[in-house]
Short mmCIF file of C-alpha atoms and ligand atoms in Angstrom, two decimals:
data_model
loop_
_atom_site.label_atom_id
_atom_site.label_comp_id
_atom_site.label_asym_id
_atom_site.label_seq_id
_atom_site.Cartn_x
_atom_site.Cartn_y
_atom_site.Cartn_z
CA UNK F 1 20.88 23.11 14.29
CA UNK F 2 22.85 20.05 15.30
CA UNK F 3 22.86 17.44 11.92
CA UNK F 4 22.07 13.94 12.75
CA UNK F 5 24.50 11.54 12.32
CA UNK F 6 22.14 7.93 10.98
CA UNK F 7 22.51 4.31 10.57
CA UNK F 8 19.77 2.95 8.04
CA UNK F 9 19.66 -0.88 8.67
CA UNK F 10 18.66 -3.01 6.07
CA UNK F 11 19.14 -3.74 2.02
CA UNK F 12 15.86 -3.68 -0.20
CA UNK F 13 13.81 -1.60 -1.47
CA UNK F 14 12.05 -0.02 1.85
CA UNK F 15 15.51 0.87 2.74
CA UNK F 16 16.29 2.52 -0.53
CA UNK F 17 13.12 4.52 -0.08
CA UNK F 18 14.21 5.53 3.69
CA UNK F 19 17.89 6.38 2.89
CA UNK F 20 16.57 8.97 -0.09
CA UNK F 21 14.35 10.58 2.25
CA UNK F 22 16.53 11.16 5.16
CA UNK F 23 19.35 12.51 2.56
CA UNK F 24 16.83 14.92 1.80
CA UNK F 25 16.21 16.53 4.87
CA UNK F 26 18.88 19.64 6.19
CA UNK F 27 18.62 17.81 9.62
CA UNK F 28 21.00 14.77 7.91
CA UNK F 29 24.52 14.74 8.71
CA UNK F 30 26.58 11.35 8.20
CA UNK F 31 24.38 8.95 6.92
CA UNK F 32 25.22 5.20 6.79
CA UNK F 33 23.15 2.06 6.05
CA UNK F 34 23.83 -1.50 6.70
CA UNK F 35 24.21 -3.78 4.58
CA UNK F 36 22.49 -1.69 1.39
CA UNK F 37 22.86 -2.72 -1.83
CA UNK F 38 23.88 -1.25 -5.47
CA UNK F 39 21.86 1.79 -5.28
CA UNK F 40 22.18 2.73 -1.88
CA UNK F 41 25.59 2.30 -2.24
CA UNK F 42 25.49 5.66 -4.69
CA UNK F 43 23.04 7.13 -2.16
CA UNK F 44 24.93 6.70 1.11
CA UNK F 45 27.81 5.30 2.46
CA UNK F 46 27.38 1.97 3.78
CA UNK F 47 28.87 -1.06 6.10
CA UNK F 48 29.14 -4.93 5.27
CA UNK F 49 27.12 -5.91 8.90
CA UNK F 50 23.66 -8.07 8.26
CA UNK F 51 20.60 -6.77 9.44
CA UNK F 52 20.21 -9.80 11.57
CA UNK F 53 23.97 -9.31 13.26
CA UNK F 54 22.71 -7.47 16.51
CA UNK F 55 25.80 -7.35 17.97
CA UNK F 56 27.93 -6.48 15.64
CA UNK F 57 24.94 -3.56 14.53
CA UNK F 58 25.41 -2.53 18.35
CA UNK F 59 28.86 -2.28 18.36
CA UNK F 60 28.90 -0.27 14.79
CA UNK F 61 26.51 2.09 16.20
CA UNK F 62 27.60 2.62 19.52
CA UNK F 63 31.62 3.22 17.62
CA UNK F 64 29.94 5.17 15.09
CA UNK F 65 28.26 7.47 17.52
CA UNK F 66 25.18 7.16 15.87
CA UNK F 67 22.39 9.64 16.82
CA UNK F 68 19.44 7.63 15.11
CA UNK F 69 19.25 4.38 14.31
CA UNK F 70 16.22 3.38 11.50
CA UNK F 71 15.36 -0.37 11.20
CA UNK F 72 13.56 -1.07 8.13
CA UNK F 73 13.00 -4.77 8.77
CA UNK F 74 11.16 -6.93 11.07
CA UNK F 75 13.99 -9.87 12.47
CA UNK F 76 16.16 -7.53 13.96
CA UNK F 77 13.59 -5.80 15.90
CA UNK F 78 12.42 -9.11 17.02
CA UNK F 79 15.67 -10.15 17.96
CA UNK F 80 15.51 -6.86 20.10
CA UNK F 81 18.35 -4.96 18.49
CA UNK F 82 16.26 -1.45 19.37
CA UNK F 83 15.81 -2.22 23.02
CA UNK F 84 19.62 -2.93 22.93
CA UNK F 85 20.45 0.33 21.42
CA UNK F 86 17.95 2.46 23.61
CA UNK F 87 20.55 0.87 26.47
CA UNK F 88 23.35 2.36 25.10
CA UNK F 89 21.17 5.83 24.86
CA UNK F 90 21.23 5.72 21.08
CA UNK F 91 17.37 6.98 19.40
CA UNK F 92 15.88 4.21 17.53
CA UNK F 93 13.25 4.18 15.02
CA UNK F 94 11.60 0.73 15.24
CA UNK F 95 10.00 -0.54 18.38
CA UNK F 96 11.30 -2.63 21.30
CA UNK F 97 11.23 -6.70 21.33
CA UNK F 98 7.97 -6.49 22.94
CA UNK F 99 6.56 -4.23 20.32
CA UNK F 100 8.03 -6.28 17.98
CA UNK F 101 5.96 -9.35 19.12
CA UNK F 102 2.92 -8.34 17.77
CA UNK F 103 4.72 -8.92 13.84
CA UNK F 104 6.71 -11.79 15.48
CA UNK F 105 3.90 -14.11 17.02
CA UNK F 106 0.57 -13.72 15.31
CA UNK F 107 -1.01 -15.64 18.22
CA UNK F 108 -0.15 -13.10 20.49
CA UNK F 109 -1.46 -11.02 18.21
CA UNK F 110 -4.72 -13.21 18.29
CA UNK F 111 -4.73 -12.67 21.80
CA UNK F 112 -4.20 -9.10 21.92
CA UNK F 113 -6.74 -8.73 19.20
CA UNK F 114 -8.92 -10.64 21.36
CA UNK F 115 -8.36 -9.06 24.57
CA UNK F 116 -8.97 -5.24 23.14
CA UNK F 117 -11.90 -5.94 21.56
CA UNK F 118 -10.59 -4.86 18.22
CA UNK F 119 -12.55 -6.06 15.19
CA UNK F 120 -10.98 -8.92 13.26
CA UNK F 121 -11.18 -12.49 12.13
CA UNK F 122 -12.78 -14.81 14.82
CA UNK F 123 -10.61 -17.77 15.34
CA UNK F 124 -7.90 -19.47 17.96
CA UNK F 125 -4.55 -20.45 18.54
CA UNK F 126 -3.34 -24.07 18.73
CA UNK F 127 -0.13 -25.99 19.26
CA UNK F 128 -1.49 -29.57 19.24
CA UNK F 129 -2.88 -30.88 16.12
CA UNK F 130 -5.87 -33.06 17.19
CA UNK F 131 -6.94 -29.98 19.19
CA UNK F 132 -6.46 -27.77 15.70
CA UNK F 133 -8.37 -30.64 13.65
CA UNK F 134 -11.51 -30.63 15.63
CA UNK F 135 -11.70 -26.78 16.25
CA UNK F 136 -11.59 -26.70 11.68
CA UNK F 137 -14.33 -29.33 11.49
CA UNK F 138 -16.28 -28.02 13.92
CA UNK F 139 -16.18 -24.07 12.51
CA UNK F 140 -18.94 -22.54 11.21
CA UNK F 141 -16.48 -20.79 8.46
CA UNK F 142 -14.42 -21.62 5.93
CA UNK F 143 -10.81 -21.17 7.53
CA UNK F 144 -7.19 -19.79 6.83
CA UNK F 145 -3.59 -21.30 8.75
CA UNK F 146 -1.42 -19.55 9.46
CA UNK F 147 1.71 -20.10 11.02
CA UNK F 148 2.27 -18.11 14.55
CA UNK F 149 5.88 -17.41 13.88
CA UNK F 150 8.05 -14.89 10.93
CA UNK F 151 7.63 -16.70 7.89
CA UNK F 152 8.90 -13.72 5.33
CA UNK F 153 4.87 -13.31 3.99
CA UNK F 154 4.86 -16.54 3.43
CA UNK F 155 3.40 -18.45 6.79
CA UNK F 156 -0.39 -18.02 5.45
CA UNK F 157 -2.28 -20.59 4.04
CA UNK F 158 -6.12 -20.53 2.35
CA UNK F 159 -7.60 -23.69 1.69
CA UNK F 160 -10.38 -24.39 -0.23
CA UNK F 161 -11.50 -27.36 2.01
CA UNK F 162 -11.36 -28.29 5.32
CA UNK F 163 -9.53 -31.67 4.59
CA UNK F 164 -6.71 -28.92 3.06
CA UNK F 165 -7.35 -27.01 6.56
CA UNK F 166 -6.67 -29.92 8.65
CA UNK F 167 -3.48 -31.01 6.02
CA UNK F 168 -1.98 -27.29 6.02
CA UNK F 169 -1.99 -27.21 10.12
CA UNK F 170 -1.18 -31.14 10.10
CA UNK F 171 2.21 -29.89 7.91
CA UNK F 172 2.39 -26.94 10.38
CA UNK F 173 2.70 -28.42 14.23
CA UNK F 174 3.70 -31.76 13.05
CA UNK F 175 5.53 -31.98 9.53
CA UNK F 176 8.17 -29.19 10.48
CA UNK F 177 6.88 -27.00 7.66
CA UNK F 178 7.92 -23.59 8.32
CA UNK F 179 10.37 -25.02 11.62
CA UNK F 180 9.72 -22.80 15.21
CA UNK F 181 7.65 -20.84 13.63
CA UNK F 182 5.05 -23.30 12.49
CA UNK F 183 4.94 -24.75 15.92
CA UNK F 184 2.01 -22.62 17.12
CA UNK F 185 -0.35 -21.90 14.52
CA UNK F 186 -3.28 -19.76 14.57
CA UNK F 187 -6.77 -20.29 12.62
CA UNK F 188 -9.27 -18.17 11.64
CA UNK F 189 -12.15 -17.05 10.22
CA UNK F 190 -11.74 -16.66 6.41
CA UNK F 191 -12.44 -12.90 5.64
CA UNK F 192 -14.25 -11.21 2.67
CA UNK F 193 -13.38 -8.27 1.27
CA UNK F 194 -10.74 -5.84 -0.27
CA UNK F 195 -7.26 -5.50 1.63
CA UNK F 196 -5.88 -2.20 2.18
CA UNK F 197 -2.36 -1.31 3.97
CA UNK F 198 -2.92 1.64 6.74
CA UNK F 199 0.93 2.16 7.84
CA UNK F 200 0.75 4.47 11.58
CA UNK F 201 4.46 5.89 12.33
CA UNK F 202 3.69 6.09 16.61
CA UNK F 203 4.78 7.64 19.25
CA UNK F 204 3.31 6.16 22.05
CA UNK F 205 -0.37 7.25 22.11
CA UNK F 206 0.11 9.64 19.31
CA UNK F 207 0.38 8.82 15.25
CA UNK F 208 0.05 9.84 12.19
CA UNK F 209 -1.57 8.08 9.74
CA UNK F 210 -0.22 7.67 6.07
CA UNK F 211 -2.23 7.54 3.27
CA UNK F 212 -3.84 4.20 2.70
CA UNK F 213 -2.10 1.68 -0.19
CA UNK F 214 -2.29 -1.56 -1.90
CA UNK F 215 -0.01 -3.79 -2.56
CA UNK F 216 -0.18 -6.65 -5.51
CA UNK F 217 1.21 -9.30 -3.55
CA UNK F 218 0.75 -11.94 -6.89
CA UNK F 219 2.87 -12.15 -9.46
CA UNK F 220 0.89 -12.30 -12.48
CA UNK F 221 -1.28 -9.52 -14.23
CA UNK F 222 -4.83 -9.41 -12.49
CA UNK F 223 -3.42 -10.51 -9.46
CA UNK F 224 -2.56 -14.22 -10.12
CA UNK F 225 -0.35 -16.92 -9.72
CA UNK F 226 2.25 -16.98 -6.73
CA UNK F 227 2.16 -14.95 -4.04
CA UNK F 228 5.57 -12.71 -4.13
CA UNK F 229 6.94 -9.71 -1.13
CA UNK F 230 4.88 -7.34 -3.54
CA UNK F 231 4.87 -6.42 -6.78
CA UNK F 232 4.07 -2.86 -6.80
CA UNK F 233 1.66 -0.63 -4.73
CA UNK F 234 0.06 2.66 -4.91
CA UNK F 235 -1.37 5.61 -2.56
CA UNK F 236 -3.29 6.77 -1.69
CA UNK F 237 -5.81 3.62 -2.38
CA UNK F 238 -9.56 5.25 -2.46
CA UNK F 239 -11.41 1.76 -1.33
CA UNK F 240 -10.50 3.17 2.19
CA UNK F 241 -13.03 6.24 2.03
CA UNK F 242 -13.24 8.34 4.77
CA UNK F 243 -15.37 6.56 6.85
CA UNK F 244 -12.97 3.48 6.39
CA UNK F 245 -10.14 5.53 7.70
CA UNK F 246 -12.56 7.06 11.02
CA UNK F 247 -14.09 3.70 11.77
CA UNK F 248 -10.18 2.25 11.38
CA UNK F 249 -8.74 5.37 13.78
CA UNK F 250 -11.68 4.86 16.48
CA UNK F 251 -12.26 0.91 16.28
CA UNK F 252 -8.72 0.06 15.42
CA UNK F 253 -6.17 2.34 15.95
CA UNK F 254 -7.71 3.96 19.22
CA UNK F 255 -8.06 0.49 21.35
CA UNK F 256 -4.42 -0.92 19.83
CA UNK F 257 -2.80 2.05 21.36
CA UNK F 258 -4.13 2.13 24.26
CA UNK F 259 -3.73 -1.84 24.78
CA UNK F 260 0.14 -1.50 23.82
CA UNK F 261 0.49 1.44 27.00
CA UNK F 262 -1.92 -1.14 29.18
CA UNK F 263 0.80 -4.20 28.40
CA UNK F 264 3.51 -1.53 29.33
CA UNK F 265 4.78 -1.31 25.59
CA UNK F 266 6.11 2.06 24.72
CA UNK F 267 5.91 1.74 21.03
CA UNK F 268 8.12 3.99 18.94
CA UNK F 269 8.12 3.40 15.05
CA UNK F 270 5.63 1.87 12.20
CA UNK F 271 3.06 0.25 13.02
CA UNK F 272 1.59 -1.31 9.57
CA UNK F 273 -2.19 -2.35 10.03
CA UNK F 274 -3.22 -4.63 7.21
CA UNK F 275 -7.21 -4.52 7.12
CA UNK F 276 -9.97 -6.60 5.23
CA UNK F 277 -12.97 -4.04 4.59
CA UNK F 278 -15.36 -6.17 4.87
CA UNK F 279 -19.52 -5.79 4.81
CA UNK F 280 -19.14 -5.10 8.43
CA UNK F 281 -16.32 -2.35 8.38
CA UNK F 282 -12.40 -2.96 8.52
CA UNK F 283 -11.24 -5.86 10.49
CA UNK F 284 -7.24 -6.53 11.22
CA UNK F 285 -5.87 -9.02 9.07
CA UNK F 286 -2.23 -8.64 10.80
CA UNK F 287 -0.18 -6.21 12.13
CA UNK F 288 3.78 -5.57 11.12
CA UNK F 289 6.19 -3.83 13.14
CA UNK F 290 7.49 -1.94 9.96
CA UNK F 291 6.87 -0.26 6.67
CA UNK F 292 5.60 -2.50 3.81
CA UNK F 293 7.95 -3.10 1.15
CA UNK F 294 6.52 -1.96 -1.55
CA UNK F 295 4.29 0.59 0.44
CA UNK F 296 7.03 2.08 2.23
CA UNK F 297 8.54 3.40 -1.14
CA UNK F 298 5.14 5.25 -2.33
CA UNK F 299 4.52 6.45 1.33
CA UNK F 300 7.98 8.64 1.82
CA UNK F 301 7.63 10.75 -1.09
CA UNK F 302 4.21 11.59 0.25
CA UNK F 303 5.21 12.93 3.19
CA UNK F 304 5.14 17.14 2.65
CA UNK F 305 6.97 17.57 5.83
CA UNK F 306 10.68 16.23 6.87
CA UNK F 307 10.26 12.55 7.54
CA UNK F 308 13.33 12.18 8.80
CA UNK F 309 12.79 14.97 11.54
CA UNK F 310 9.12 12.71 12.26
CA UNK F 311 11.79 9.65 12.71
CA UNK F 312 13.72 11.51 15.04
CA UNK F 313 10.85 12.77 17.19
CA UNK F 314 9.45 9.83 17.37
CA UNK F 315 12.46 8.07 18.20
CA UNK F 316 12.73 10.44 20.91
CA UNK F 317 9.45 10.30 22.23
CA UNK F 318 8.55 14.06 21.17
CA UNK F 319 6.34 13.54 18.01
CA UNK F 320 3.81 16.49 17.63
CA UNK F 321 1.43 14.98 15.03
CA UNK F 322 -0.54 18.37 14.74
CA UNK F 323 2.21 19.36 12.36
CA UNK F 324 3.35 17.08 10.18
CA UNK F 325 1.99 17.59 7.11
CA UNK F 326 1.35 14.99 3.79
CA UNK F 327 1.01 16.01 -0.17
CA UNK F 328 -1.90 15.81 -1.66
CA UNK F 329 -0.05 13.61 -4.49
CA UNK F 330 -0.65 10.19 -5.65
CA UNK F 331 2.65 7.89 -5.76
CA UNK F 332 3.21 3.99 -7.66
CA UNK F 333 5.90 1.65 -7.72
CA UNK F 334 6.42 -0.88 -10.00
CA UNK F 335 8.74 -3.65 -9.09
CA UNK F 336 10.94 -5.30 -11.64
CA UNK F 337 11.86 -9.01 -10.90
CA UNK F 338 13.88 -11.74 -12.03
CA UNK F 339 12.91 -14.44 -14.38
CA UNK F 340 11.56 -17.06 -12.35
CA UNK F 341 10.56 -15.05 -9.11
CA UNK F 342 9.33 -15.75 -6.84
CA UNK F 343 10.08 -19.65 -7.25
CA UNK F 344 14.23 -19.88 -8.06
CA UNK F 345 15.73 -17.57 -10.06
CA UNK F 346 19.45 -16.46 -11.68
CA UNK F 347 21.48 -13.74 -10.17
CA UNK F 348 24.65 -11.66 -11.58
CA UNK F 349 22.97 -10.14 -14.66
CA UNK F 350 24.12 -6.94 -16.08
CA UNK F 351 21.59 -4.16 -15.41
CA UNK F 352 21.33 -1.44 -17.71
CA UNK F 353 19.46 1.53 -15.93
CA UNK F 354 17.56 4.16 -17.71
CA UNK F 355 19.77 7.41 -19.03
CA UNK F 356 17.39 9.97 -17.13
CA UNK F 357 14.69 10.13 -14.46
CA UNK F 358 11.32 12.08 -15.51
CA UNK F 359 10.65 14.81 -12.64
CA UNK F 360 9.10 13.21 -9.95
CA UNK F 361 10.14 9.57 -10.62
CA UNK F 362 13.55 7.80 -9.54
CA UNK F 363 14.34 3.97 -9.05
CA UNK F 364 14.77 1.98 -6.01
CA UNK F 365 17.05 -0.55 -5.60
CA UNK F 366 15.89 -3.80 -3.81
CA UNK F 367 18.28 -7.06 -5.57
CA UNK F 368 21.19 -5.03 -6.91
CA UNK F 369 24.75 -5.23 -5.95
CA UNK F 370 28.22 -3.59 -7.70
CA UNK F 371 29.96 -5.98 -9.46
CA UNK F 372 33.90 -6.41 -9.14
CA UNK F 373 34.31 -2.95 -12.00
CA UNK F 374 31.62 -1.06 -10.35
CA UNK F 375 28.67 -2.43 -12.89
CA UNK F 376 24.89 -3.15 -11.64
CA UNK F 377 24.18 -6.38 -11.30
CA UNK F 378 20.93 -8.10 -10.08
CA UNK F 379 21.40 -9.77 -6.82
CA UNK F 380 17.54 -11.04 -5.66
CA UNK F 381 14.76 -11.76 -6.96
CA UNK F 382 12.75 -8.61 -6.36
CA UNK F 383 16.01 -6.04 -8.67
CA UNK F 384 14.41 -2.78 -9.10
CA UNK F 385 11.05 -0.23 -7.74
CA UNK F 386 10.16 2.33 -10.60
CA UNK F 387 8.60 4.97 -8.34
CA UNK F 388 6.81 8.30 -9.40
CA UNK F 389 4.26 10.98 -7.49
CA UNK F 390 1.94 12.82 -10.01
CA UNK F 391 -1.04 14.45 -9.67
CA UNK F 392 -2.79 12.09 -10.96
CA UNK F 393 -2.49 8.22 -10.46
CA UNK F 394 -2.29 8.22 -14.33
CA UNK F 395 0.58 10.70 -14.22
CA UNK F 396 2.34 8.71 -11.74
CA UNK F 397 1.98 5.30 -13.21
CA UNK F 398 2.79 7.24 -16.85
CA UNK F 399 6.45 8.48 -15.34
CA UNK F 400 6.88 5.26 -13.34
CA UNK F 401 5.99 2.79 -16.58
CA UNK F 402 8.42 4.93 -18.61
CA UNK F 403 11.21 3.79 -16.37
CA UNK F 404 10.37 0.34 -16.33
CA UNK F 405 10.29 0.72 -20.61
CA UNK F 406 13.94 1.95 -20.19
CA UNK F 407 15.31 -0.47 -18.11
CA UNK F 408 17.03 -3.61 -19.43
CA UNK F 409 18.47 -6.79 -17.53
CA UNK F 410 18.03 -10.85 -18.86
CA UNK F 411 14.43 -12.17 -18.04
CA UNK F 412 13.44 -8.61 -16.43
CA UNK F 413 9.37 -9.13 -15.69
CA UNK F 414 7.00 -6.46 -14.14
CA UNK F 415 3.42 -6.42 -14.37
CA UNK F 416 1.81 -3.66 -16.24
CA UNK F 417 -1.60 -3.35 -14.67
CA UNK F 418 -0.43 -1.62 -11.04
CA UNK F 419 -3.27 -0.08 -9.31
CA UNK F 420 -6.02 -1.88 -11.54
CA UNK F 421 -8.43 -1.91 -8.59
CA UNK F 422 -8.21 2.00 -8.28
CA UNK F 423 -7.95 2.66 -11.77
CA UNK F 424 -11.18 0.26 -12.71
CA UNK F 425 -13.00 2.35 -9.91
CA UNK F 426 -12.07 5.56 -11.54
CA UNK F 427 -12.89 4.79 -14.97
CA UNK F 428 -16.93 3.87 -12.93
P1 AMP S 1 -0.82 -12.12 6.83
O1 AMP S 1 0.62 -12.55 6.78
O2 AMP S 1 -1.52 -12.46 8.08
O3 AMP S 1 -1.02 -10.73 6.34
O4 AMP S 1 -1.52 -12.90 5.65
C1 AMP S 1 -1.08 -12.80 4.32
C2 AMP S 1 -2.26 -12.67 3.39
O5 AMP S 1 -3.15 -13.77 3.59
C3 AMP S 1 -3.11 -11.43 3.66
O6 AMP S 1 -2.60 -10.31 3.04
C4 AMP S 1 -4.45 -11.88 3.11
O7 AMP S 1 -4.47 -11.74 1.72
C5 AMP S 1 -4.50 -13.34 3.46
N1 AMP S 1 -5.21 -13.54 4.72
C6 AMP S 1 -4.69 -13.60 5.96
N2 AMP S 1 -5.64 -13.79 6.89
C7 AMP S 1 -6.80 -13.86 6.22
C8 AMP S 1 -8.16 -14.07 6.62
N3 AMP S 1 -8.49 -14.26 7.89
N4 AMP S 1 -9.10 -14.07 5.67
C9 AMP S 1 -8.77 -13.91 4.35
N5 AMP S 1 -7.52 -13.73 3.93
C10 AMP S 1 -6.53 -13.71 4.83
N1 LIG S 2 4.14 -5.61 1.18
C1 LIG S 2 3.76 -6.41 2.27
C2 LIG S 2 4.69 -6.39 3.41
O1 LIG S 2 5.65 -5.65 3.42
O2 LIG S 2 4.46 -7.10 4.38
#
């Protein structure tokens, strides 16, 4: 069996989560990621090239000899650093520009939405602002804005009025707010309902489907105050029952695939659906051209079969879905920020790491770096993941809390009520 020789691109958390499960797999041989961070470092040997350096990635890779290339995050996929690395012939995990688009413009999104007949929030796409203000005062429905371009999670606004509506896309298309990629916006019908993260890893018209997660996007216990990248997640998340997931594969997944191969987009890599289920089934709150970060780091460890193989095969447009296989396990992470997050924050603390790792439970780096005598240090604002599988959600949360108790840094914060939703519904 010829070992793999891969380039991990990226530096958080998700990446972390990717560079532990490739190292797993007998299929790894030289494994490198770009730019990592203090843990990774330990993990995997890595390079000092940013994520959104295309071509100095393309140069590294093609110098490197790379066999597989894994993009864990959105802007260089948008920038279309896979379609430039296909060229060279080197396997990429991550879709093309064109895939990219439907993370990187969420009115094209809207339109393909639209076009596919694929159930989500009514609503249009606007760059002038008079035409914006009289489409919100007219709407039946209360109404979110949203900005069309990447805003890092951050381009979404929900008012509580429409004079906020008309302020938020006023800020948008003509007060600069969010620069390009406030300059189209998109509004919509405000949805009802719990939010659930189905991430697909495709392969053209074939997928599998991970189990279903939540995220806690805000920062404070019962999910308040600011909204943050995530501040842990769990899987799999039980609001999506079964017939959830089938009326998400047939109304959903089924017509997105098959509209991505009608547009002449061969899509190869995650396809993260984020869905409302609302009284009248799932609806598509937004699509991302990669895993979630947090959900990405729960997801991995739950796949029973060699993920990094399923990366390859899909990169090389051979996956067989029939056989890939995933644990009936449940997994948590619980992120550990900075004081401060996700407003400003201090970097450069000393990080003090617990001594051991209970079976089943290790931590992620996401804002870590080495300092100048090899030390941890925090480096962002989201520092550490504690991630466990169990058997039980309790089990997991048990190993993963444990590692959180035994970690120590200045101002270190983490919520302690991960997966309240799932555990309030067991408890019923
Ligand atoms: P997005 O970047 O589109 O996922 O939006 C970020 C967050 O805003 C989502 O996770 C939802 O919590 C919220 N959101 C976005 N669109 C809607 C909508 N149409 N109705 C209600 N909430 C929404
Ligand atoms: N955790 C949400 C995201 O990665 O977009």
């Amino acid at each position: 069996m010829k070992k793999l020789d891969v380039l991990v691109i990226g530096s958080g958390g998700r990446e972390h989560a990717i560079v532990k499960s490739a190292k797993k797999s007998p299929l790894c041989g030289r494994l490198v990621c770009t730019p990592a961070n203090g843990g990774i470092e330990l993990d995997c040997a890595s390079a000092n090239i940013k994520a959104d350096d295309i071509p100095g990635i393309v140069k590294f890779a093609k110098e490197g000899k790379f066999d597989l290339v894994i993009c864990g995050p959105e802007v260089p996929l948008s920038m279309g650093l896979a379609d430039e690395l296909r060229a060279l012939g080197i396997a990429v995990y991550g879709p093309n520009k064109d895939g990219a688009t439907l993370e990187a413009s969420k009115a094209f999104s809207k339109n393909f939405l639209k076009k596919y007949s694929i159930p989500t929030a009514a609503g249009e796409n606007f760059k002038d602002f008079a035409a914006a203000k009289d489409f919100i005062m007219k709407s039946p429905f209360d109404v979110v804005i949203k900005a069309s371009g990447l805003a890092a999670g951050k381009g979404v606004v929900i008012p509580e009025t429409k004079e906020e509506a008309v302020e938020a896309a006023r800020e948008m298309l003509e007060g600069g707010a969010f620069g390009d990629s406030g300059r189209e916006i998109v509004v919509e019908e405000k949805m009802e309902g719990e939010e659930a993260s189905i991430m697909l890893m495709v392969c053209g018209e074939d997928y599998i489907m991970l189990p279903p997660s939540q995220d806690h996007k805000r920062i404070g216990e019962g999910d308040t105050g600011l909204n943050t990248g995530g501040m842990g997640a769990y899987a799999p998340a039980a609001v999506a029952t079964p017939q959830v997931l089938e009326a998400v594969r047939k109304n959903i997944i089924a017509p997105t695939l098959r509209g991505l191969k009608s547009e002449g987009i061969d899509y190869r890599g995650t396809l993260y659906v984020g869905i409302m289920i609302t009284s009248a089934g799932p609806k598509v709150v937004e699509f991302n051209v990669r895993f979630g970060d947090p959900e990405c780091e729960v997801l991995l460890p739950l796949i029973k079969s060699d993920a990094l193989e399923v990366m390859n095969d899909i990169a090389n447009g051979r996956l067989d879905s029939s056989k890939v296989q995933i644990k009936d396990e449940f997994a948590v992470i619980v992120v550990v920020c900075a004081k401060g997050y996700p407003n400003s924050y201090k970097k450069g603390d000393v990080i003090t790491l617990p001594k051991s790792e209970p079976e089943g439970a290790y931590v992620i780096h996401s804002g870590t770096k080495r300092g100048a005598n090899g030390e941890l240090l925090t480096n962002g604002g989201r520092v550490l993941g504690m991630t466990a599988t169990g058997k039980t959600l309790r089990e997991a949360l048990d190993k993963a809390y444990k590692l959180c108790a035994d970690t120590h840094f200045d101002g270190a914060y983490f919520r302690r009520d991960i997966a309240h939703r799932q555990l309030e519904r067991d408890a019923k």
